[in-house]
Amino acid sequence: MAPHAEGLNGQTNGFSTTPGEHKDMFTVDSPNVTYTENEIKSKYSYYTTSVTDSGDGKYVAKPKETVYDFKVDRKVGKVGMMLVGWGGNNGTTVTAGIIANRRGLVWDTREGPRAANYYGSVVMASTMKLGTEAKTGKEINVPFHNVLPMVHPNDLVIGGWDISGMNLAQAMDRAAVLEPTLKDMVKKEMAEMKPLPSIYYPDFIAANQEDRADNILEGSKASMAHVEKLREDIQDFKATHGLDKVIVQWTANTERYADLVPGVNDTADNLMKAIESGHEEVSPSTVFAVACILENAPFINGSPQNTFVPGAIELAEKHGAFVGGDDFKSGQTKMKSALADFMINAGLKLTSIASYNHLGNNDGKNLSSQKQFRSKEISKSNVVDDMVETNSVLYKPGEHPDHTVVIKYMPAVGDNKRALDEYYAEIFMGGHQTISLFNVCEDSLLASPLIIDLVIIAEMMTRISWKAQSSDGAATKDYKGFHSVLSILSYMLKAPLTPPGTPVVNALAKQRAALTNIFRACVGLQPESDMTLEHKLF
Ligand SMILES: NC(=O)c1ccc[n+]([C@@H]2O[C@H](COP(=O)([O-])OP(=O)(O)OC[C@H]3O[C@@H](n4cnc5c(N)ncnc54)[C@H](O)[C@@H]3O)[C@@H](O)[C@H]2O)c1
Ligand SMILES: O=P([O-])([O-])O[C@@H]1[C@@H](O)[C@H](O)[C@@H](O)[C@H](O)[C@@H]1O
Protein backbone atom coordinates (compact mmCIF):
# COMPACT_ATOMS: atom_id res chain seq x y z
CA MET A 1 0.00 0.00 0.00
CA ALA A 2 1.62 3.29 -1.06
CA PRO A 3 2.23 5.55 1.93
CA HIS A 4 -0.63 7.99 2.33
CA ALA A 5 -0.02 11.57 1.26
CA GLU A 6 -0.17 13.02 4.74
CA GLY A 7 2.61 10.82 6.08
CA LEU A 8 4.90 11.75 3.21
CA ASN A 9 4.21 15.44 3.60
CA GLY A 10 5.33 15.23 7.22
CA GLN A 11 2.07 16.65 8.45
CA THR A 12 2.58 15.77 12.10
CA ASN A 13 0.43 18.37 13.81
CA GLY A 14 -2.90 16.83 12.80
CA PHE A 15 -4.08 20.37 12.22
CA SER A 16 -4.82 19.89 8.54
CA THR A 17 -8.55 20.38 8.24
CA THR A 18 -10.26 17.50 6.55
CA PRO A 19 -12.42 18.54 3.60
CA GLY A 20 -16.21 18.65 3.77
CA GLU A 21 -16.73 20.57 6.95
CA HIS A 22 -14.91 23.22 8.93
CA LYS A 23 -13.83 22.14 12.40
CA ASP A 24 -13.06 25.06 14.73
CA MET A 25 -9.48 24.66 15.96
CA PHE A 26 -9.95 27.45 18.46
CA THR A 27 -12.62 29.70 19.89
CA VAL A 28 -12.08 33.22 21.15
CA ASP A 29 -13.06 33.77 24.77
CA SER A 30 -14.07 37.43 24.74
CA PRO A 31 -17.17 39.49 25.58
CA ASN A 32 -16.75 40.97 22.08
CA VAL A 33 -17.13 37.66 20.25
CA THR A 34 -20.25 35.50 20.03
CA TYR A 35 -20.70 32.16 18.28
CA THR A 36 -23.99 30.73 17.06
CA GLU A 37 -24.53 27.68 14.87
CA ASN A 38 -24.61 29.86 11.77
CA GLU A 39 -22.60 32.95 12.63
CA ILE A 40 -19.57 34.41 14.35
CA LYS A 41 -20.09 38.00 15.46
CA SER A 42 -17.31 40.23 16.72
CA LYS A 43 -17.07 43.79 17.98
CA TYR A 44 -13.67 45.07 16.89
CA SER A 45 -11.80 48.23 17.85
CA TYR A 46 -9.76 49.39 14.87
CA TYR A 47 -6.93 51.64 15.99
CA THR A 48 -5.35 54.08 13.56
CA THR A 49 -3.41 57.33 13.85
CA SER A 50 -4.83 60.48 12.32
CA VAL A 51 -2.04 62.86 11.26
CA THR A 52 -2.43 66.56 10.59
CA ASP A 53 0.18 69.08 9.50
CA SER A 54 0.42 71.78 12.14
CA GLY A 55 1.75 74.17 9.49
CA ASP A 56 5.20 74.75 10.99
CA GLY A 57 6.62 71.70 9.26
CA LYS A 58 5.51 69.47 12.09
CA TYR A 59 2.82 66.82 12.27
CA VAL A 60 0.31 66.18 15.01
CA ALA A 61 -0.48 62.49 15.43
CA LYS A 62 -3.79 61.63 17.08
CA PRO A 63 -4.73 58.03 17.97
CA LYS A 64 -8.16 57.15 16.58
CA GLU A 65 -10.51 54.27 17.38
CA THR A 66 -13.31 53.07 15.14
CA VAL A 67 -15.50 50.25 16.38
CA TYR A 68 -16.71 47.76 13.77
CA ASP A 69 -19.13 44.87 14.04
CA PHE A 70 -18.11 41.92 11.86
CA LYS A 71 -20.35 38.99 11.03
CA VAL A 72 -19.16 35.73 9.48
CA ASP A 73 -21.55 33.18 7.98
CA ARG A 74 -20.17 29.84 9.19
CA LYS A 75 -21.92 27.74 6.56
CA VAL A 76 -19.44 27.17 3.73
CA GLY A 77 -21.82 25.53 1.27
CA LYS A 78 -20.90 23.84 -2.00
CA VAL A 79 -18.51 25.93 -4.11
CA GLY A 80 -17.59 25.80 -7.79
CA MET A 81 -14.47 27.18 -9.46
CA MET A 82 -14.80 28.04 -13.16
CA LEU A 83 -11.60 28.89 -15.03
CA VAL A 84 -11.40 30.87 -18.23
CA GLY A 85 -8.48 29.25 -20.02
CA TRP A 86 -9.14 25.93 -18.24
CA GLY A 87 -7.17 24.01 -20.88
CA GLY A 88 -4.00 26.01 -20.31
CA ASN A 89 -0.90 25.20 -18.30
CA ASN A 90 -2.29 26.75 -15.10
CA GLY A 91 -5.82 25.41 -15.61
CA THR A 92 -4.77 21.82 -16.18
CA THR A 93 -2.14 21.90 -13.44
CA VAL A 94 -4.41 23.27 -10.71
CA THR A 95 -7.12 20.77 -11.71
CA ALA A 96 -4.74 17.82 -11.57
CA GLY A 97 -3.34 19.10 -8.28
CA ILE A 98 -6.74 19.27 -6.63
CA ILE A 99 -7.68 15.79 -7.89
CA ALA A 100 -4.36 14.42 -6.55
CA ASN A 101 -4.92 16.04 -3.15
CA ARG A 102 -8.54 14.92 -2.99
CA ARG A 103 -7.45 11.32 -3.60
CA GLY A 104 -4.31 11.53 -1.47
CA LEU A 105 -2.17 10.37 -4.38
CA VAL A 106 1.47 9.37 -4.15
CA TRP A 107 3.46 8.93 -7.39
CA ASP A 108 6.94 7.79 -8.25
CA THR A 109 9.62 10.14 -9.50
CA ARG A 110 13.36 9.88 -10.10
CA GLU A 111 13.90 11.22 -6.56
CA GLY A 112 11.51 8.68 -5.07
CA PRO A 113 7.81 8.90 -4.13
CA ARG A 114 6.13 12.30 -3.99
CA ALA A 115 2.78 13.03 -2.34
CA ALA A 116 0.06 15.52 -3.20
CA ASN A 117 0.32 18.77 -1.23
CA TYR A 118 -0.76 22.39 -1.34
CA TYR A 119 2.69 23.95 -0.98
CA GLY A 120 2.72 27.54 -2.23
CA SER A 121 -0.79 28.21 -0.94
CA VAL A 122 -0.83 30.79 1.88
CA VAL A 123 -4.19 29.46 3.00
CA MET A 124 -3.38 25.74 2.92
CA ALA A 125 0.34 25.65 3.69
CA SER A 126 1.11 28.60 5.97
CA THR A 127 0.25 29.45 9.56
CA MET A 128 -0.51 32.50 11.62
CA LYS A 129 0.37 33.27 15.22
CA LEU A 130 -2.73 32.84 17.39
CA GLY A 131 -1.02 33.99 20.58
CA THR A 132 1.18 32.69 23.38
CA GLU A 133 0.50 29.74 25.65
CA ALA A 134 -0.97 31.03 28.90
CA LYS A 135 1.39 29.17 31.25
CA THR A 136 4.63 28.88 29.26
CA GLY A 137 4.50 31.91 26.98
CA LYS A 138 5.29 29.60 24.09
CA GLU A 139 4.13 30.96 20.71
CA ILE A 140 1.08 29.12 19.37
CA ASN A 141 0.62 29.11 15.59
CA VAL A 142 -2.38 27.69 13.73
CA PRO A 143 -2.86 26.82 10.04
CA PHE A 144 -4.12 29.83 8.12
CA HIS A 145 -7.01 27.74 6.80
CA ASN A 146 -8.36 27.35 10.33
CA VAL A 147 -8.73 30.98 11.32
CA LEU A 148 -12.17 31.23 9.68
CA PRO A 149 -14.55 28.63 8.18
CA MET A 150 -13.11 28.45 4.66
CA VAL A 151 -13.89 26.11 1.78
CA HIS A 152 -11.42 23.25 1.41
CA PRO A 153 -9.90 23.09 -2.12
CA ASN A 154 -10.51 19.34 -2.21
CA ASP A 155 -14.23 20.16 -2.19
CA LEU A 156 -14.15 22.56 -5.14
CA VAL A 157 -16.18 21.54 -8.19
CA ILE A 158 -14.11 22.59 -11.19
CA GLY A 159 -15.18 23.65 -14.67
CA GLY A 160 -14.51 26.36 -17.19
CA TRP A 161 -14.04 27.55 -20.73
CA ASP A 162 -11.31 27.44 -23.35
CA ILE A 163 -11.01 28.43 -27.00
CA SER A 164 -9.15 25.12 -27.37
CA GLY A 165 -11.42 22.09 -27.38
CA MET A 166 -8.93 19.60 -25.97
CA ASN A 167 -10.17 17.66 -22.95
CA LEU A 168 -8.22 18.23 -19.77
CA ALA A 169 -6.14 15.06 -20.09
CA GLN A 170 -4.98 15.98 -23.59
CA ALA A 171 -4.41 19.59 -22.48
CA MET A 172 -2.42 18.38 -19.46
CA ASP A 173 -0.14 16.48 -21.84
CA ARG A 174 0.16 19.58 -24.04
CA ALA A 175 1.11 21.65 -20.96
CA ALA A 176 4.04 19.31 -20.14
CA VAL A 177 4.12 20.40 -16.50
CA LEU A 178 3.43 17.26 -14.42
CA GLU A 179 5.27 13.93 -14.01
CA PRO A 180 3.96 11.15 -16.29
CA THR A 181 3.40 8.90 -13.27
CA LEU A 182 1.07 11.52 -11.74
CA LYS A 183 -0.62 12.26 -15.07
CA ASP A 184 -1.36 8.53 -15.48
CA MET A 185 -3.17 8.53 -12.13
CA VAL A 186 -5.49 11.45 -12.96
CA LYS A 187 -5.89 11.32 -16.71
CA LYS A 188 -9.01 9.12 -16.72
CA GLU A 189 -10.87 11.63 -14.58
CA MET A 190 -9.49 14.59 -16.53
CA ALA A 191 -10.37 13.06 -19.90
CA GLU A 192 -14.01 13.45 -18.85
CA MET A 193 -13.51 17.20 -18.43
CA LYS A 194 -14.08 19.33 -21.54
CA PRO A 195 -13.91 23.11 -21.56
CA LEU A 196 -17.01 25.01 -22.62
CA PRO A 197 -16.69 26.98 -25.87
CA SER A 198 -15.46 30.50 -25.27
CA ILE A 199 -15.49 33.90 -26.90
CA TYR A 200 -12.55 34.62 -29.17
CA TYR A 201 -11.76 38.14 -30.38
CA PRO A 202 -8.48 37.55 -32.30
CA ASP A 203 -7.34 41.15 -31.98
CA PHE A 204 -6.85 40.82 -28.21
CA ILE A 205 -4.34 37.97 -28.06
CA ALA A 206 -1.32 37.08 -30.16
CA ALA A 207 -1.97 35.85 -33.70
CA ASN A 208 0.13 32.79 -32.84
CA GLN A 209 -2.77 31.58 -30.69
CA GLU A 210 -5.10 31.12 -33.65
CA ASP A 211 -4.23 27.45 -34.18
CA ARG A 212 -5.65 26.62 -30.75
CA ALA A 213 -8.97 28.34 -31.38
CA ASP A 214 -11.25 25.43 -32.34
CA ASN A 215 -13.79 25.72 -29.53
CA ILE A 216 -15.40 29.06 -30.22
CA LEU A 217 -18.73 30.33 -28.98
CA GLU A 218 -21.02 31.18 -31.88
CA GLY A 219 -22.98 34.40 -32.06
CA SER A 220 -22.19 37.95 -33.00
CA LYS A 221 -19.96 40.14 -30.85
CA ALA A 222 -22.37 42.98 -31.62
CA SER A 223 -25.01 41.83 -29.17
CA MET A 224 -25.49 40.74 -25.61
CA ALA A 225 -25.47 37.13 -26.87
CA HIS A 226 -22.03 36.37 -25.48
CA VAL A 227 -22.79 37.88 -22.09
CA GLU A 228 -26.07 35.98 -21.92
CA LYS A 229 -24.47 32.68 -22.99
CA LEU A 230 -21.72 32.96 -20.36
CA ARG A 231 -24.37 33.76 -17.73
CA GLU A 232 -26.25 30.67 -18.85
CA ASP A 233 -23.06 28.60 -18.58
CA ILE A 234 -22.59 29.72 -14.98
CA GLN A 235 -26.24 29.06 -14.13
CA ASP A 236 -26.11 25.59 -15.73
CA PHE A 237 -22.86 24.75 -13.90
CA LYS A 238 -24.40 25.76 -10.58
CA ALA A 239 -27.60 23.80 -11.24
CA THR A 240 -25.85 20.69 -12.56
CA HIS A 241 -23.62 20.40 -9.51
CA GLY A 242 -26.01 21.79 -6.90
CA LEU A 243 -23.65 24.63 -6.06
CA ASP A 244 -24.34 27.45 -3.64
CA LYS A 245 -21.89 29.74 -5.41
CA VAL A 246 -19.33 29.89 -8.22
CA ILE A 247 -16.03 31.80 -8.29
CA VAL A 248 -14.67 32.56 -11.77
CA GLN A 249 -11.01 33.25 -12.60
CA TRP A 250 -9.37 34.41 -15.81
CA THR A 251 -6.30 32.26 -16.39
CA ALA A 252 -6.56 32.60 -20.15
CA ASN A 253 -3.98 34.32 -22.31
CA THR A 254 -2.78 37.84 -21.65
CA GLU A 255 -4.77 40.30 -23.74
CA ARG A 256 -3.62 43.63 -25.11
CA TYR A 257 -4.77 46.64 -23.13
CA ALA A 258 -8.15 48.01 -24.14
CA ASP A 259 -8.15 51.71 -24.99
CA LEU A 260 -10.14 53.69 -22.42
CA VAL A 261 -12.63 55.56 -24.55
CA PRO A 262 -15.09 58.11 -23.12
CA GLY A 263 -18.60 57.04 -24.05
CA VAL A 264 -17.49 53.42 -24.53
CA ASN A 265 -16.06 51.93 -21.35
CA ASP A 266 -16.02 54.85 -18.92
CA THR A 267 -19.35 54.06 -17.27
CA ALA A 268 -21.46 50.95 -16.65
CA ASP A 269 -24.22 52.11 -18.99
CA ASN A 270 -21.78 52.98 -21.76
CA LEU A 271 -19.99 49.66 -21.38
CA MET A 272 -23.26 47.74 -21.74
CA LYS A 273 -24.05 49.75 -24.89
CA ALA A 274 -20.52 49.11 -26.21
CA ILE A 275 -21.00 45.36 -25.72
CA GLU A 276 -24.40 45.58 -27.44
CA SER A 277 -22.78 47.32 -30.40
CA GLY A 278 -19.74 45.02 -30.49
CA HIS A 279 -17.27 47.86 -29.99
CA GLU A 280 -13.73 46.88 -30.93
CA GLU A 281 -12.36 47.99 -27.54
CA VAL A 282 -14.47 45.48 -25.61
CA SER A 283 -12.25 42.51 -24.72
CA PRO A 284 -13.26 38.91 -24.01
CA SER A 285 -12.08 39.27 -20.43
CA THR A 286 -14.31 42.31 -19.90
CA VAL A 287 -17.26 40.41 -21.36
CA PHE A 288 -16.56 37.61 -18.87
CA ALA A 289 -16.31 40.17 -16.06
CA VAL A 290 -19.69 41.68 -17.00
CA ALA A 291 -21.34 38.25 -17.19
CA CYS A 292 -19.96 37.31 -13.76
CA ILE A 293 -20.99 40.63 -12.20
CA LEU A 294 -24.54 40.15 -13.50
CA GLU A 295 -24.51 36.59 -12.10
CA ASN A 296 -23.01 37.81 -8.79
CA ALA A 297 -20.15 35.35 -9.27
CA PRO A 298 -16.87 36.83 -8.00
CA PHE A 299 -14.51 37.34 -10.96
CA ILE A 300 -10.73 37.47 -10.59
CA ASN A 301 -8.31 38.43 -13.36
CA GLY A 302 -5.10 36.41 -13.18
CA SER A 303 -3.61 38.18 -16.18
CA PRO A 304 -2.19 41.69 -16.56
CA GLN A 305 -4.59 43.32 -19.05
CA ASN A 306 -6.95 46.10 -17.96
CA THR A 307 -10.05 43.91 -17.88
CA PHE A 308 -11.63 46.14 -15.27
CA VAL A 309 -12.21 49.24 -17.31
CA PRO A 310 -13.97 52.00 -15.31
CA GLY A 311 -17.38 50.89 -16.59
CA ALA A 312 -16.79 47.37 -15.28
CA ILE A 313 -15.85 48.66 -11.84
CA GLU A 314 -18.94 50.87 -11.76
CA LEU A 315 -21.12 47.91 -12.80
CA ALA A 316 -19.64 45.76 -10.02
CA GLU A 317 -20.29 48.52 -7.47
CA LYS A 318 -23.86 48.92 -8.71
CA HIS A 319 -24.53 45.19 -8.30
CA GLY A 320 -22.48 44.69 -5.13
CA ALA A 321 -20.52 42.01 -6.97
CA PHE A 322 -16.90 41.13 -6.17
CA VAL A 323 -14.02 41.58 -8.61
CA GLY A 324 -10.27 41.24 -8.13
CA GLY A 325 -7.00 41.32 -10.02
CA ASP A 326 -4.62 41.74 -11.77
CA ASP A 327 -2.00 39.16 -12.78
CA PHE A 328 -0.98 36.28 -10.52
CA LYS A 329 2.19 37.13 -8.59
CA SER A 330 4.04 33.86 -8.76
CA GLY A 331 7.79 34.10 -8.98
CA GLN A 332 10.03 36.92 -10.16
CA THR A 333 7.68 39.71 -9.08
CA LYS A 334 6.88 38.04 -5.76
CA MET A 335 10.59 37.97 -4.98
CA LYS A 336 10.90 41.61 -6.09
CA SER A 337 8.05 42.78 -3.85
CA ALA A 338 9.82 41.24 -0.86
CA LEU A 339 13.43 42.12 -1.73
CA ALA A 340 12.75 45.75 -2.66
CA ASP A 341 10.72 46.16 0.54
CA PHE A 342 13.58 44.74 2.62
CA MET A 343 16.27 46.88 0.96
CA ILE A 344 14.40 50.18 1.09
CA ASN A 345 13.26 49.58 4.68
CA ALA A 346 16.85 48.75 5.57
CA GLY A 347 17.86 52.19 4.31
CA LEU A 348 19.64 50.84 1.23
CA LYS A 349 18.99 53.06 -1.79
CA LEU A 350 17.86 50.75 -4.55
CA THR A 351 18.79 52.57 -7.76
CA SER A 352 18.39 49.93 -10.46
CA ILE A 353 16.38 46.77 -11.04
CA ALA A 354 16.99 44.76 -14.20
CA SER A 355 14.49 41.93 -14.60
CA TYR A 356 14.95 39.52 -17.43
CA ASN A 357 13.16 36.27 -17.96
CA HIS A 358 12.65 33.66 -20.57
CA LEU A 359 10.13 30.88 -20.74
CA GLY A 360 8.96 28.36 -23.27
CA ASN A 361 5.30 27.73 -22.48
CA ASN A 362 2.31 28.97 -24.44
CA ASP A 363 2.10 32.02 -22.19
CA GLY A 364 5.59 32.90 -23.35
CA LYS A 365 4.55 32.32 -26.95
CA ASN A 366 1.60 34.70 -26.53
CA LEU A 367 3.85 37.25 -24.79
CA SER A 368 6.27 37.18 -27.72
CA SER A 369 3.77 39.51 -29.37
CA GLN A 370 4.51 43.13 -28.46
CA LYS A 371 0.98 44.22 -27.51
CA GLN A 372 0.55 41.29 -25.12
CA PHE A 373 4.07 41.75 -23.71
CA ARG A 374 3.23 45.43 -23.03
CA SER A 375 0.40 44.35 -20.70
CA LYS A 376 2.83 42.17 -18.77
CA GLU A 377 5.58 44.82 -18.77
CA ILE A 378 3.20 47.25 -17.08
CA SER A 379 2.14 44.84 -14.35
CA LYS A 380 5.73 43.78 -13.67
CA SER A 381 7.13 47.31 -13.62
CA ASN A 382 4.97 49.14 -11.08
CA VAL A 383 5.52 46.79 -8.20
CA VAL A 384 8.08 48.89 -6.24
CA ASP A 385 6.33 52.29 -6.57
CA ASP A 386 4.68 52.26 -3.14
CA MET A 387 7.86 51.18 -1.33
CA VAL A 388 9.87 53.97 -2.98
CA GLU A 389 7.24 56.60 -2.21
CA THR A 390 7.25 55.74 1.50
CA ASN A 391 10.93 56.63 1.92
CA SER A 392 11.55 60.36 1.44
CA VAL A 393 14.96 60.01 3.12
CA LEU A 394 16.31 57.96 0.21
CA TYR A 395 14.21 59.30 -2.66
CA LYS A 396 13.26 62.83 -3.68
CA PRO A 397 9.67 63.35 -4.89
CA GLY A 398 9.34 61.62 -8.26
CA GLU A 399 12.71 59.89 -7.96
CA HIS A 400 12.68 56.13 -8.44
CA PRO A 401 15.05 53.27 -9.37
CA ASP A 402 15.77 52.46 -13.01
CA HIS A 403 13.57 49.47 -13.76
CA THR A 404 13.56 47.37 -16.88
CA VAL A 405 11.60 44.21 -17.70
CA VAL A 406 12.48 41.84 -20.50
CA ILE A 407 10.63 38.64 -21.43
CA LYS A 408 11.82 36.30 -24.17
CA TYR A 409 10.16 33.19 -25.57
CA MET A 410 12.55 30.24 -25.52
CA PRO A 411 10.55 27.05 -26.24
CA ALA A 412 13.24 24.69 -24.94
CA VAL A 413 12.69 25.57 -21.25
CA GLY A 414 8.93 25.01 -21.39
CA ASP A 415 7.08 25.96 -18.22
CA ASN A 416 10.32 26.24 -16.23
CA LYS A 417 10.63 30.03 -16.51
CA ARG A 418 14.03 31.50 -15.87
CA ALA A 419 14.09 34.81 -14.01
CA LEU A 420 17.42 36.65 -13.90
CA ASP A 421 17.47 39.79 -11.79
CA GLU A 422 20.07 42.34 -10.79
CA TYR A 423 19.38 44.70 -7.89
CA TYR A 424 21.82 47.58 -7.60
CA ALA A 425 21.89 49.87 -4.57
CA GLU A 426 23.82 52.76 -3.10
CA ILE A 427 25.04 51.99 0.39
CA PHE A 428 27.05 53.76 3.10
CA MET A 429 29.68 56.33 2.11
CA GLY A 430 29.48 55.93 -1.67
CA GLY A 431 29.55 52.15 -1.69
CA HIS A 432 27.36 49.89 -3.80
CA GLN A 433 25.65 46.56 -3.31
CA THR A 434 24.80 44.32 -6.28
CA ILE A 435 22.43 41.39 -5.78
CA SER A 436 22.14 38.99 -8.71
CA LEU A 437 19.44 36.33 -8.69
CA PHE A 438 18.89 33.33 -10.92
CA ASN A 439 15.44 32.02 -10.11
CA VAL A 440 13.94 29.04 -11.95
CA CYS A 441 10.21 29.34 -11.46
CA GLU A 442 8.13 26.36 -12.58
CA ASP A 443 5.45 28.84 -13.58
CA SER A 444 2.31 26.72 -13.36
CA LEU A 445 3.38 24.94 -10.16
CA LEU A 446 3.81 28.37 -8.57
CA ALA A 447 0.64 29.88 -10.02
CA SER A 448 -1.73 27.00 -9.24
CA PRO A 449 -1.66 27.47 -5.44
CA LEU A 450 -2.39 31.17 -6.01
CA ILE A 451 -5.48 30.24 -8.04
CA ILE A 452 -6.58 28.14 -5.07
CA ASP A 453 -5.92 30.94 -2.55
CA LEU A 454 -7.79 33.45 -4.70
CA VAL A 455 -10.85 31.21 -4.88
CA ILE A 456 -10.84 30.38 -1.16
CA ILE A 457 -10.40 34.00 -0.04
CA ALA A 458 -12.88 35.42 -2.56
CA GLU A 459 -15.45 32.86 -1.44
CA MET A 460 -14.71 33.69 2.20
CA MET A 461 -15.35 37.38 1.50
CA THR A 462 -18.87 36.54 0.28
CA ARG A 463 -19.63 35.39 3.87
CA ILE A 464 -18.20 38.37 5.77
CA SER A 465 -20.23 41.52 6.45
CA TRP A 466 -19.64 44.60 8.62
CA LYS A 467 -21.11 47.73 10.09
CA ALA A 468 -19.39 50.62 11.82
CA GLN A 469 -19.91 52.29 15.15
CA SER A 470 -17.72 55.21 14.20
CA SER A 471 -15.87 57.04 16.98
CA ASP A 472 -17.86 60.16 16.05
CA GLY A 473 -21.12 58.21 16.39
CA ALA A 474 -21.90 58.08 12.67
CA ALA A 475 -22.72 54.40 12.84
CA THR A 476 -23.93 52.42 9.80
CA LYS A 477 -27.29 50.79 10.48
CA ASP A 478 -27.15 47.51 8.58
CA TYR A 479 -24.47 44.98 7.84
CA LYS A 480 -22.95 45.25 4.36
CA GLY A 481 -20.24 43.48 2.35
CA PHE A 482 -16.72 44.74 1.70
CA HIS A 483 -16.22 47.04 -1.27
CA SER A 484 -16.69 45.30 -4.64
CA VAL A 485 -13.00 45.57 -5.47
CA LEU A 486 -11.31 42.94 -3.28
CA SER A 487 -7.96 44.56 -2.55
CA ILE A 488 -7.55 41.95 0.20
CA LEU A 489 -6.44 39.63 -2.64
CA SER A 490 -3.33 41.77 -3.30
CA TYR A 491 -0.83 39.26 -1.89
CA MET A 492 -1.53 36.91 -4.83
CA LEU A 493 -1.43 39.60 -7.52
CA LYS A 494 1.24 41.71 -9.26
CA ALA A 495 -0.88 44.77 -10.01
CA PRO A 496 -3.41 44.87 -7.18
CA LEU A 497 -6.80 46.30 -8.07
CA THR A 498 -8.06 48.64 -5.33
CA PRO A 499 -11.29 50.59 -4.88
CA PRO A 500 -11.11 53.78 -6.97
CA GLY A 501 -9.07 56.50 -5.24
CA THR A 502 -7.47 54.19 -2.67
CA PRO A 503 -3.71 53.48 -2.47
CA VAL A 504 -2.03 50.42 -4.01
CA VAL A 505 0.17 48.42 -1.66
CA ASN A 506 2.68 46.06 -3.29
CA ALA A 507 4.99 45.36 -0.34
CA LEU A 508 4.55 41.63 0.19
CA ALA A 509 4.78 41.68 4.01
CA LYS A 510 2.17 44.45 4.27
CA GLN A 511 -0.16 42.55 1.93
CA ARG A 512 0.07 39.38 3.99
CA ALA A 513 -0.40 41.34 7.23
CA ALA A 514 -3.55 42.98 5.86
CA LEU A 515 -5.01 39.60 4.86
CA THR A 516 -4.08 37.98 8.17
CA ASN A 517 -5.28 40.84 10.39
CA ILE A 518 -8.61 41.32 8.61
CA PHE A 519 -9.37 37.64 9.19
CA ARG A 520 -8.21 37.96 12.84
CA ALA A 521 -10.55 40.94 13.26
CA CYS A 522 -13.48 38.77 12.16
CA VAL A 523 -12.97 36.70 15.30
CA GLY A 524 -12.28 39.75 17.44
CA LEU A 525 -8.49 39.38 17.62
CA GLN A 526 -6.19 42.39 17.41
CA PRO A 527 -3.39 42.45 14.79
CA GLU A 528 -0.28 40.50 15.69
CA SER A 529 2.25 43.29 16.40
CA ASP A 530 5.33 41.12 17.04
CA MET A 531 6.23 43.52 19.88
CA THR A 532 6.39 40.57 22.32
CA LEU A 533 6.51 42.98 25.26
CA GLU A 534 5.79 39.98 27.45
CA HIS A 535 9.34 38.88 26.69
CA LYS A 536 10.89 42.33 27.16
CA LEU A 537 9.19 43.90 30.11
CA PHE A 538 9.80 41.81 33.15
N1 LIG B 1 3.24 31.64 -13.21
C1 LIG B 1 2.30 31.70 -14.15
O1 LIG B 1 2.00 30.75 -14.83
C2 LIG B 1 1.61 33.01 -14.33
C3 LIG B 1 1.90 34.10 -13.49
C4 LIG B 1 1.22 35.28 -13.68
C5 LIG B 1 0.25 35.39 -14.67
N2 LIG B 1 0.01 34.32 -15.47
C6 LIG B 1 -0.98 34.49 -16.51
O2 LIG B 1 -1.93 33.43 -16.45
C7 LIG B 1 -2.42 33.21 -17.77
C8 LIG B 1 -2.38 31.74 -18.08
O3 LIG B 1 -1.06 31.28 -18.01
P1 LIG B 1 -0.78 29.82 -18.62
O4 LIG B 1 0.66 29.55 -18.43
O5 LIG B 1 -1.78 28.86 -18.10
O6 LIG B 1 -1.05 30.10 -20.17
P2 LIG B 1 -1.56 29.09 -21.29
O7 LIG B 1 -1.32 29.77 -22.59
O8 LIG B 1 -1.01 27.74 -21.06
O9 LIG B 1 -3.13 28.97 -21.02
C9 LIG B 1 -4.02 29.97 -21.44
C10 LIG B 1 -5.26 29.26 -21.97
O10 LIG B 1 -6.23 30.25 -22.29
C11 LIG B 1 -6.90 29.85 -23.47
N3 LIG B 1 -7.57 31.04 -23.97
C12 LIG B 1 -7.04 32.08 -24.63
N4 LIG B 1 -8.01 33.00 -24.89
C13 LIG B 1 -9.17 32.52 -24.34
C14 LIG B 1 -10.50 33.00 -24.23
N5 LIG B 1 -10.87 34.16 -24.77
N6 LIG B 1 -11.41 32.25 -23.57
C15 LIG B 1 -11.04 31.07 -23.02
N7 LIG B 1 -9.80 30.54 -23.10
C16 LIG B 1 -8.87 31.27 -23.74
C17 LIG B 1 -5.82 29.25 -24.33
O11 LIG B 1 -6.38 28.37 -25.28
C18 LIG B 1 -4.99 28.49 -23.27
O12 LIG B 1 -5.45 27.16 -23.14
C19 LIG B 1 -1.57 34.05 -18.71
O13 LIG B 1 -2.26 35.25 -19.02
C20 LIG B 1 -0.36 34.38 -17.88
O14 LIG B 1 0.26 35.60 -18.24
C21 LIG B 1 0.66 33.14 -15.35
O1 LIG C 1 4.94 36.46 -11.48
P1 LIG C 1 6.23 36.61 -12.19
O2 LIG C 1 7.11 35.39 -12.10
O3 LIG C 1 6.94 37.88 -11.89
O4 LIG C 1 5.84 36.81 -13.73
C1 LIG C 1 5.80 35.78 -14.64
C2 LIG C 1 6.66 36.26 -15.76
O5 LIG C 1 7.99 36.24 -15.26
C3 LIG C 1 6.54 35.36 -16.94
O6 LIG C 1 7.31 35.87 -17.98
C4 LIG C 1 5.11 35.27 -17.37
O7 LIG C 1 5.03 34.39 -18.42
C5 LIG C 1 4.25 34.75 -16.28
O8 LIG C 1 2.92 34.82 -16.72
C6 LIG C 1 4.39 35.54 -15.02
O9 LIG C 1 3.72 36.78 -15.21
mmCIF file of C-alpha atoms in Angstrom, residues 31 35 46 51 91 114 151 171 209 294 392 508:
data_model
loop_
_atom_site.group_PDB
_atom_site.id
_atom_site.type_symbol
_atom_site.label_atom_id
_atom_site.label_comp_id
_atom_site.label_asym_id
_atom_site.label_seq_id
_atom_site.Cartn_x
_atom_site.Cartn_y
_atom_site.Cartn_z
ATOM 1 C CA PRO A 31 -17.170 39.491 25.576
ATOM 2 C CA TYR A 35 -20.703 32.164 18.277
ATOM 3 C CA TYR A 46 -9.764 49.385 14.869
ATOM 4 C CA VAL A 51 -2.037 62.861 11.263
ATOM 5 C CA GLY A 91 -5.816 25.405 -15.613
ATOM 6 C CA ARG A 114 6.126 12.300 -3.985
ATOM 7 C CA VAL A 151 -13.894 26.113 1.778
ATOM 8 C CA ALA A 171 -4.412 19.587 -22.478
ATOM 9 C CA GLN A 209 -2.765 31.579 -30.692
ATOM 10 C CA LEU A 294 -24.539 40.149 -13.499
ATOM 11 C CA SER A 392 11.547 60.357 1.436
ATOM 12 C CA LEU A 508 4.553 41.632 0.189
#
